C-alpha atoms as a printed R data frame, in Angstrom:
    type eleno elety resid chain resno       x       y       z
1   ATOM     1    CA   MET     A     1  86.001  62.811 123.582
2   ATOM     2    CA   THR     A     2  86.640  62.229 127.290
3   ATOM     3    CA   ASP     A     3  90.178  61.084 126.540
4   ATOM     4    CA   LEU     A     4  90.744  64.214 124.454
5   ATOM     5    CA   LEU     A     5  89.418  66.748 126.952
6   ATOM     6    CA   SER     A     6  89.930  65.239 130.412
7   ATOM     7    CA   PRO     A     7  93.715  65.868 130.653
8   ATOM     8    CA   PHE     A     8  93.201  69.585 130.009
9   ATOM     9    CA   VAL     A     9  90.146  69.804 132.285
10  ATOM    10    CA   GLU     A    10  91.637  67.927 135.231
11  ATOM    11    CA   PHE     A    11  95.248  69.123 135.300
12  ATOM    12    CA   GLY     A    12  96.470  72.693 135.461
13  ATOM    13    CA   PHE     A    13  99.928  71.834 134.138
14  ATOM    14    CA   MET     A    14  98.337  70.409 130.957
15  ATOM    15    CA   ARG     A    15  96.329  73.605 130.453
16  ATOM    16    CA   ARG     A    16  99.468  75.721 130.916
17  ATOM    17    CA   ALA     A    17 101.372  73.574 128.458
18  ATOM    18    CA   LEU     A    18  98.556  73.810 125.897
19  ATOM    19    CA   VAL     A    19  98.226  77.588 126.198
20  ATOM    20    CA   GLY     A    20 101.981  78.088 125.927
21  ATOM    21    CA   CYS     A    21 102.302  75.784 122.916
22  ATOM    22    CA   LEU     A    22  99.344  77.443 121.187
23  ATOM    23    CA   ALA     A    23 101.026  80.823 121.663
24  ATOM    24    CA   LEU     A    24 104.137  79.379 119.998
25  ATOM    25    CA   ALA     A    25 101.983  77.828 117.262
26  ATOM    26    CA   VAL     A    26 100.455  81.200 116.382
27  ATOM    27    CA   ALA     A    27 103.668  83.227 116.300
28  ATOM    28    CA   ALA     A    28 106.505  80.942 115.198
29  ATOM    29    CA   PRO     A    29 105.196  79.204 112.016
30  ATOM    30    CA   PRO     A    30 104.734  82.467 110.027
31  ATOM    31    CA   LEU     A    31 108.424  83.178 110.649
32  ATOM    32    CA   GLY     A    32 109.196  79.647 109.483
33  ATOM    33    CA   VAL     A    33 107.265  80.290 106.254
34  ATOM    34    CA   PHE     A    34 109.380  83.353 105.477
35  ATOM    35    CA   LEU     A    35 112.564  81.426 106.298
36  ATOM    36    CA   MET     A    36 111.461  78.638 103.970
37  ATOM    37    CA   LEU     A    37 110.673  81.064 101.140
38  ATOM    38    CA   ARG     A    38 114.080  82.691 101.600
39  ATOM    39    CA   ARG     A    39 115.705  79.240 101.486
40  ATOM    40    CA   THR     A    40 117.324  79.919 104.845
41  ATOM    41    CA   SER     A    41 115.418  77.333 106.868
42  ATOM    42    CA   LEU     A    42 118.502  76.256 108.818
43  ATOM    43    CA   THR     A    43 118.979  79.810 110.136
44  ATOM    44    CA   ALA     A    44 116.387  79.141 112.832
45  ATOM    45    CA   GLU     A    45 118.238  76.001 113.948
46  ATOM    46    CA   VAL     A    46 121.507  77.918 114.040
47  ATOM    47    CA   LEU     A    47 119.991  80.681 116.180
48  ATOM    48    CA   ALA     A    48 118.390  78.098 118.490
49  ATOM    49    CA   HIS     A    49 121.844  76.745 119.266
50  ATOM    50    CA   GLY     A    50 123.337  80.236 119.277
51  ATOM    51    CA   VAL     A    51 121.267  81.281 122.303
52  ATOM    52    CA   THR     A    52 122.629  78.370 124.380
53  ATOM    53    CA   PRO     A    53 125.645  80.102 126.001
54  ATOM    54    CA   GLY     A    54 123.515  83.104 126.994
55  ATOM    55    CA   ILE     A    55 120.910  80.854 128.578
56  ATOM    56    CA   ALA     A    56 123.673  78.929 130.331
57  ATOM    57    CA   ALA     A    57 125.226  82.165 131.620
58  ATOM    58    CA   GLY     A    58 121.845  83.254 132.994
59  ATOM    59    CA   PHE     A    59 121.533  79.857 134.661
60  ATOM    60    CA   LEU     A    60 124.969  80.204 136.288
61  ATOM    61    CA   ILE     A    61 124.108  83.654 137.619
62  ATOM    62    CA   ALA     A    62 120.516  83.192 138.765
63  ATOM    63    CA   GLY     A    63 119.674  79.494 138.509
64  ATOM    64    CA   MET     A    64 116.461  78.455 136.728
65  ATOM    65    CA   SER     A    65 115.276  82.050 136.392
66  ATOM    66    CA   VAL     A    66 113.299  82.673 133.203
67  ATOM    67    CA   PRO     A    67 114.105  86.435 133.036
68  ATOM    68    CA   ALA     A    68 117.845  85.856 133.542
69  ATOM    69    CA   MET     A    69 118.083  83.011 131.046
70  ATOM    70    CA   SER     A    70 115.936  84.881 128.527
71  ATOM    71    CA   ALA     A    71 118.048  88.035 128.755
72  ATOM    72    CA   GLY     A    72 121.244  86.034 128.336
73  ATOM    73    CA   GLY     A    73 119.789  84.025 125.452
74  ATOM    74    CA   LEU     A    74 118.588  87.165 123.666
75  ATOM    75    CA   ALA     A    75 122.028  88.753 123.922
76  ATOM    76    CA   ALA     A    76 123.762  85.592 122.691
77  ATOM    77    CA   GLY     A    77 121.315  85.063 119.829
78  ATOM    78    CA   LEU     A    78 121.649  88.627 118.582
79  ATOM    79    CA   LEU     A    79 125.433  88.400 118.879
80  ATOM    80    CA   VAL     A    80 125.472  85.264 116.705
81  ATOM    81    CA   ALA     A    81 123.079  86.735 114.125
82  ATOM    82    CA   LEU     A    82 124.861  90.093 113.871
83  ATOM    83    CA   GLY     A    83 128.328  88.571 114.193
84  ATOM    84    CA   ALA     A    84 127.784  86.204 111.277
85  ATOM    85    CA   GLY     A    85 126.718  89.067 109.019
86  ATOM    86    CA   ALA     A    86 129.658  91.226 110.103
87  ATOM    87    CA   LEU     A    87 132.166  88.405 109.602
88  ATOM    88    CA   SER     A    88 130.878  87.612 106.126
89  ATOM    89    CA   ARG     A    89 131.195  91.260 105.085
90  ATOM    90    CA   VAL     A    90 134.693  91.677 106.542
91  ATOM    91    CA   THR     A    91 136.145  88.397 105.288
92  ATOM    92    CA   GLY     A    92 134.166  88.102 102.072
93  ATOM    93    CA   GLY     A    93 132.969  84.620 103.010
94  ATOM    94    CA   ARG     A    94 129.447  83.220 102.977
95  ATOM    95    CA   GLU     A    95 127.152  84.159 105.854
96  ATOM    96    CA   ASP     A    96 125.943  80.565 106.284
97  ATOM    97    CA   ALA     A    97 129.535  79.405 106.862
98  ATOM    98    CA   SER     A    98 130.015  82.028 109.575
99  ATOM    99    CA   LEU     A    99 126.700  81.048 111.167
100 ATOM   100    CA   THR     A   100 127.729  77.383 111.208
101 ATOM   101    CA   ALA     A   101 131.032  78.131 112.905
102 ATOM   102    CA   LEU     A   102 129.454  80.434 115.493
103 ATOM   103    CA   TYR     A   103 126.599  78.115 116.393
104 ATOM   104    CA   LEU     A   104 128.882  75.120 116.913
105 ATOM   105    CA   ILE     A   105 131.086  77.178 119.222
106 ATOM   106    CA   ALA     A   106 128.021  78.579 121.012
107 ATOM   107    CA   LEU     A   107 126.457  75.144 121.572
108 ATOM   108    CA   ALA     A   108 129.684  73.685 122.937
109 ATOM   109    CA   LEU     A   109 130.208  76.712 125.209
110 ATOM   110    CA   GLY     A   110 126.642  76.554 126.520
111 ATOM   111    CA   VAL     A   111 126.839  72.852 127.393
112 ATOM   112    CA   THR     A   112 130.202  73.427 129.082
113 ATOM   113    CA   LEU     A   113 128.859  76.318 131.181
114 ATOM   114    CA   VAL     A   114 125.853  74.313 132.386
115 ATOM   115    CA   SER     A   115 128.111  71.378 133.240
116 ATOM   116    CA   LEU     A   116 130.222  73.602 135.508
117 ATOM   117    CA   ARG     A   117 127.415  74.080 137.997
118 ATOM   118    CA   GLY     A   118 124.418  71.983 137.045
119 ATOM   119    CA   GLY     A   119 123.878  68.274 136.841
120 ATOM   120    CA   ALA     A   120 122.490  65.944 134.233
121 ATOM   121    CA   GLY     A   121 118.951  67.124 134.949
122 ATOM   122    CA   ASP     A   122 119.824  70.762 134.263
123 ATOM   123    CA   LEU     A   123 121.578  69.814 131.030
124 ATOM   124    CA   THR     A   124 118.568  67.756 129.937
125 ATOM   125    CA   HIS     A   125 116.270  70.696 130.683
126 ATOM   126    CA   LEU     A   126 118.512  72.992 128.631
127 ATOM   127    CA   LEU     A   127 118.673  70.686 125.623
128 ATOM   128    CA   PHE     A   128 115.180  69.150 125.616
129 ATOM   129    CA   GLY     A   129 112.977  71.518 127.638
130 ATOM   130    CA   GLN     A   130 110.100  70.615 129.946
131 ATOM   131    CA   VAL     A   131 106.811  71.723 128.445
132 ATOM   132    CA   LEU     A   132 104.730  70.184 131.240
133 ATOM   133    CA   GLY     A   133 106.700  72.243 133.749
134 ATOM   134    CA   VAL     A   134 105.901  75.638 132.204
135 ATOM   135    CA   ASP     A   135 105.426  78.187 135.006
136 ATOM   136    CA   ASP     A   136 103.910  81.693 135.039
137 ATOM   137    CA   PRO     A   137 107.056  83.563 133.890
138 ATOM   138    CA   ALA     A   138 107.594  81.133 131.005
139 ATOM   139    CA   LEU     A   139 103.928  81.340 130.009
140 ATOM   140    CA   LEU     A   140 104.050  85.141 130.083
141 ATOM   141    CA   LEU     A   141 107.195  85.055 127.949
142 ATOM   142    CA   MET     A   142 105.501  82.868 125.324
143 ATOM   143    CA   ALA     A   143 102.369  85.012 125.256
144 ATOM   144    CA   GLY     A   144 104.392  88.241 125.249
145 ATOM   145    CA   VAL     A   145 106.559  87.126 122.341
146 ATOM   146    CA   ALA     A   146 103.467  86.146 120.357
147 ATOM   147    CA   THR     A   147 101.906  89.528 121.148
148 ATOM   148    CA   VAL     A   148 104.997  91.303 119.803
149 ATOM   149    CA   THR     A   149 105.575  89.030 116.808
150 ATOM   150    CA   LEU     A   150 102.173  89.246 115.147
151 ATOM   151    CA   PRO     A   151 101.868  93.079 114.941
152 ATOM   152    CA   VAL     A   152 105.476  93.440 113.758
153 ATOM   153    CA   LEU     A   153 104.884  90.806 111.078
154 ATOM   154    CA   ALA     A   154 101.701  92.591 110.027
155 ATOM   155    CA   LEU     A   155 103.612  95.860 109.620
156 ATOM   156    CA   GLY     A   156 106.486  94.203 107.768
157 ATOM   157    CA   TRP     A   157 104.381  91.841 105.643
158 ATOM   158    CA   ARG     A   158 104.861  93.698 102.350
159 ATOM   159    CA   PRO     A   159 108.622  94.334 102.546
160 ATOM   160    CA   LEU     A   160 109.302  90.818 103.822
161 ATOM   161    CA   ALA     A   161 107.168  89.309 101.039
162 ATOM   162    CA   LEU     A   162 108.861  91.462  98.392
163 ATOM   163    CA   GLU     A   163 112.274  90.457  99.693
164 ATOM   164    CA   CYS     A   164 111.273  86.784  99.350
165 ATOM   165    CA   PHE     A   165 109.679  86.881  95.886
166 ATOM   166    CA   ASP     A   166 111.357  89.825  94.119
167 ATOM   167    CA   PRO     A   167 114.430  91.134  95.964
168 ATOM   168    CA   ALA     A   168 115.528  93.262  92.977
169 ATOM   169    CA   PHE     A   169 112.195  95.108  92.949
170 ATOM   170    CA   ALA     A   170 112.357  95.492  96.734
171 ATOM   171    CA   ARG     A   171 115.767  97.156  96.424
172 ATOM   172    CA   ALA     A   172 114.526  99.383  93.615
173 ATOM   173    CA   GLU     A   173 111.517 100.468  95.667
174 ATOM   174    CA   ARG     A   174 113.721 101.033  98.747
175 ATOM   175    CA   VAL     A   175 111.307  99.271 101.074
176 ATOM   176    CA   GLY     A   176 113.885  99.119 103.860
177 ATOM   177    CA   GLY     A   177 114.791  95.482 103.369
178 ATOM   178    CA   GLY     A   178 117.901  95.676 105.554
179 ATOM   179    CA   ALA     A   179 116.043  97.096 108.538
180 ATOM   180    CA   TRP     A   180 113.206  94.619 108.178
181 ATOM   181    CA   HIS     A   181 115.685  91.765 107.794
182 ATOM   182    CA   MET     A   182 117.237  92.668 111.134
183 ATOM   183    CA   ALA     A   183 113.804  93.031 112.749
184 ATOM   184    CA   PHE     A   184 112.907  89.621 111.335
185 ATOM   185    CA   LEU     A   185 116.037  88.027 112.843
186 ATOM   186    CA   VAL     A   186 115.198  89.582 116.212
187 ATOM   187    CA   LEU     A   187 111.722  88.019 116.014
188 ATOM   188    CA   VAL     A   188 113.260  84.632 115.215
189 ATOM   189    CA   VAL     A   189 115.559  84.904 118.242
190 ATOM   190    CA   LEU     A   190 112.649  85.933 120.487
191 ATOM   191    CA   ASN     A   191 110.521  82.997 119.348
192 ATOM   192    CA   VAL     A   192 113.403  80.585 119.824
193 ATOM   193    CA   LEU     A   193 113.762  81.882 123.383
194 ATOM   194    CA   ALA     A   194 110.037  81.536 123.996
195 ATOM   195    CA   ALA     A   195 110.141  77.946 122.749
196 ATOM   196    CA   PHE     A   196 113.221  77.090 124.808
197 ATOM   197    CA   GLN     A   197 111.320  76.488 128.050
198 ATOM   198    CA   ALA     A   198 108.967  74.046 126.365
199 ATOM   199    CA   MET     A   199 111.101  72.386 123.700
200 ATOM   200    CA   GLY     A   200 114.724  72.949 124.750
201 ATOM   201    CA   THR     A   201 117.452  74.345 122.531
202 ATOM   202    CA   LEU     A   202 117.687  71.161 120.421
203 ATOM   203    CA   MET     A   203 114.038  71.232 119.350
204 ATOM   204    CA   ALA     A   204 113.077  74.881 119.839
205 ATOM   205    CA   VAL     A   205 112.471  75.325 116.104
206 ATOM   206    CA   GLY     A   206 110.262  72.228 115.795
207 ATOM   207    CA   LEU     A   207 106.992  74.201 115.835
208 ATOM   208    CA   MET     A   208 108.550  76.908 113.668
209 ATOM   209    CA   MET     A   209 109.926  74.927 110.737
210 ATOM   210    CA   LEU     A   210 108.097  71.584 110.401
211 ATOM   211    CA   PRO     A   211 104.619  73.162 110.002
212 ATOM   212    CA   ALA     A   212 106.087  75.761 107.646
213 ATOM   213    CA   VAL     A   213 107.677  73.099 105.445
214 ATOM   214    CA   ALA     A   214 104.451  71.056 105.481
215 ATOM   215    CA   SER     A   215 102.340  74.079 104.519
216 ATOM   216    CA   ARG     A   216 103.873  74.299 101.035
217 ATOM   217    CA   HIS     A   217 101.823  71.235 100.101
218 ATOM   218    CA   TRP     A   218  98.520  72.946 101.018
219 ATOM   219    CA   SER     A   219  98.673  76.357  99.362
220 ATOM   220    CA   ARG     A   220 100.462  78.369  96.688
221 ATOM   221    CA   GLU     A   221  99.723  81.776  98.243
222 ATOM   222    CA   LEU     A   222 101.651  83.369 101.099
223 ATOM   223    CA   SER     A   223  98.556  83.926 103.236
224 ATOM   224    CA   GLY     A   224  97.479  80.327 102.670
225 ATOM   225    CA   LEU     A   225 100.932  79.050 103.609
226 ATOM   226    CA   VAL     A   226 100.824  80.960 106.895
227 ATOM   227    CA   GLN     A   227  97.296  79.786 107.724
228 ATOM   228    CA   ALA     A   228  98.164  76.162 106.976
229 ATOM   229    CA   ALA     A   229 101.392  76.376 109.002
230 ATOM   230    CA   VAL     A   230  99.595  77.804 112.038
231 ATOM   231    CA   GLY     A   231  96.864  75.171 111.813
232 ATOM   232    CA   ILE     A   232  99.374  72.323 111.550
233 ATOM   233    CA   ALA     A   233 101.395  73.717 114.471
234 ATOM   234    CA   ALA     A   234  98.315  74.072 116.694
235 ATOM   235    CA   LEU     A   235  97.188  70.524 115.864
236 ATOM   236    CA   SER     A   236 100.711  69.223 116.522
237 ATOM   237    CA   ALA     A   237 100.813  70.929 119.921
238 ATOM   238    CA   ALA     A   238  97.457  69.570 121.093
239 ATOM   239    CA   ALA     A   239  97.973  66.063 119.691
240 ATOM   240    CA   GLY     A   240 101.560  65.899 120.955
241 ATOM   241    CA   LEU     A   241 100.512  66.817 124.486
242 ATOM   242    CA   LEU     A   242  97.749  64.202 124.428
243 ATOM   243    CA   ALA     A   243 100.175  61.565 123.149
244 ATOM   244    CA   SER     A   244 102.611  62.543 125.882
245 ATOM   245    CA   TYR     A   245  99.909  62.168 128.552
246 ATOM   246    CA   HIS     A   246  98.328  58.916 127.383
247 ATOM   247    CA   LEU     A   247 101.462  57.121 126.164
248 ATOM   248    CA   ASP     A   248 103.870  58.437 128.821
249 ATOM   249    CA   LEU     A   249 106.181  60.056 126.251
250 ATOM   250    CA   PRO     A   250 108.434  63.118 126.694
251 ATOM   251    CA   SER     A   251 106.213  66.039 125.754
252 ATOM   252    CA   GLY     A   252 108.577  68.132 123.612
253 ATOM   253    CA   PRO     A   253 109.692  65.255 121.363
254 ATOM   254    CA   ALA     A   254 106.075  64.042 121.137
255 ATOM   255    CA   ILE     A   255 104.979  67.422 119.758
256 ATOM   256    CA   VAL     A   256 107.811  67.458 117.226
257 ATOM   257    CA   LEU     A   257 107.080  63.862 116.189
258 ATOM   258    CA   VAL     A   258 103.418  64.709 115.564
259 ATOM   259    CA   ALA     A   259 104.518  67.713 113.495
260 ATOM   260    CA   GLY     A   260 106.825  65.384 111.571
261 ATOM   261    CA   LEU     A   261 103.951  62.951 110.994
262 ATOM   262    CA   LEU     A   262 101.760  65.777 109.659
263 ATOM   263    CA   TRP     A   263 104.600  66.829 107.371
264 ATOM   264    CA   ALA     A   264 104.798  63.256 106.020
265 ATOM   265    CA   VAL     A   265 101.014  63.255 105.458
266 ATOM   266    CA   SER     A   266 101.341  66.604 103.655
267 ATOM   267    CA   VAL     A   267 104.085  65.273 101.395
268 ATOM   268    CA   LEU     A   268 101.956  62.240 100.578
269 ATOM   269    CA   ALA     A   269  98.440  63.690 100.317
270 ATOM   270    CA   GLY     A   270  98.836  67.480 100.024
271 ATOM   271    CA   PRO     A   271  97.030  68.999  97.008
272 ATOM   272    CA   VAL     A   272 100.073  71.107  96.042
273 ATOM   273    CA   ASP     A   273 102.886  68.901  94.730
274 ATOM   274    CA   GLY     A   274 101.947  66.021  97.019
275 ATOM   275    CA   LEU     A   275 102.918  62.554  95.829
276 ATOM   276    CA   LEU     A   276  99.303  61.450  95.309
277 ATOM   277    CA   ALA     A   277  98.462  64.667  93.454
278 ATOM   278    CA   ARG     A   278 101.451  64.147  91.166
279 ATOM   279    CA   TRP     A   279 100.418  60.530  90.569
280 ATOM   280    CA   ARG     A   280  96.872  61.564  89.634
281 ATOM   281    CA   ARG     A   281  98.157  64.142  87.134
282 ATOM   282    CA   ARG     A   282 100.536  61.725  85.439
283 ATOM   283    CA   PRO     A   283  97.959  59.787  83.341
284 ATOM   284    CA   HIS     A   284  96.433  63.063  82.146
285 ATOM   285    CA   LEU     A   285  99.836  64.373  81.065
286 ATOM   286    CA   ALA     A   286 100.692  61.088  79.396
287 ATOM   287    CA   GLY     A   287  97.489  61.207  77.348
């Protein structure tokens, strides 16, 4: 118990990291659940890379300023999200193809911009984050994004759920699916930006998608999926930070690795379509 609590009791930077990661764990996984149900899980990864040139532009203008990098990242992320939809409508191509092209260009542009002024350390911070270096502005950004995300999700729960499970009925009922879809994408971009300071652009969606994918093995209901995803994300954040402290590992990758381990446990032992659950049902079905 001492090993579990002492890092957070003794060190302020560990407490900041834990609070920031818990804010991400509450807000981001529900978005990941909706992305998973829509079968657009890679959209979050695309948007995480799409914000890179905006963050890099903010860095060039104001250095390591959280407001400047966040404003630039928000503009770039929305441009990628809206631009992909516009291109697919104009050209008749698939939206995922447009997203892929835009995010590759955005990632390359962002790395190039940082390289113009910054060094290897700045590039590492951009790509991998520094969760143990979370300061007050970054912590306020994480908490603020969580504060915005949860009420908006509560208001849009029904139309977003209908769009996932019965899009034809949602269109017939005119629940405003297009408007809520855009609001949902904005929330994804905001959460990616909030995670950037801790996880970097390469792993910003780690706490969003891995717990969401793992949750499908613990519940068949939407509310249960969200609860399981949030619980797995919170456990991943706390355990990843402890592993980082005790084993001298990079904190962001440690959190993602713990989330990956919990996903593997869910695949193996989860009561819903887990490998062990399938194995137990097989003799019954054979008889």
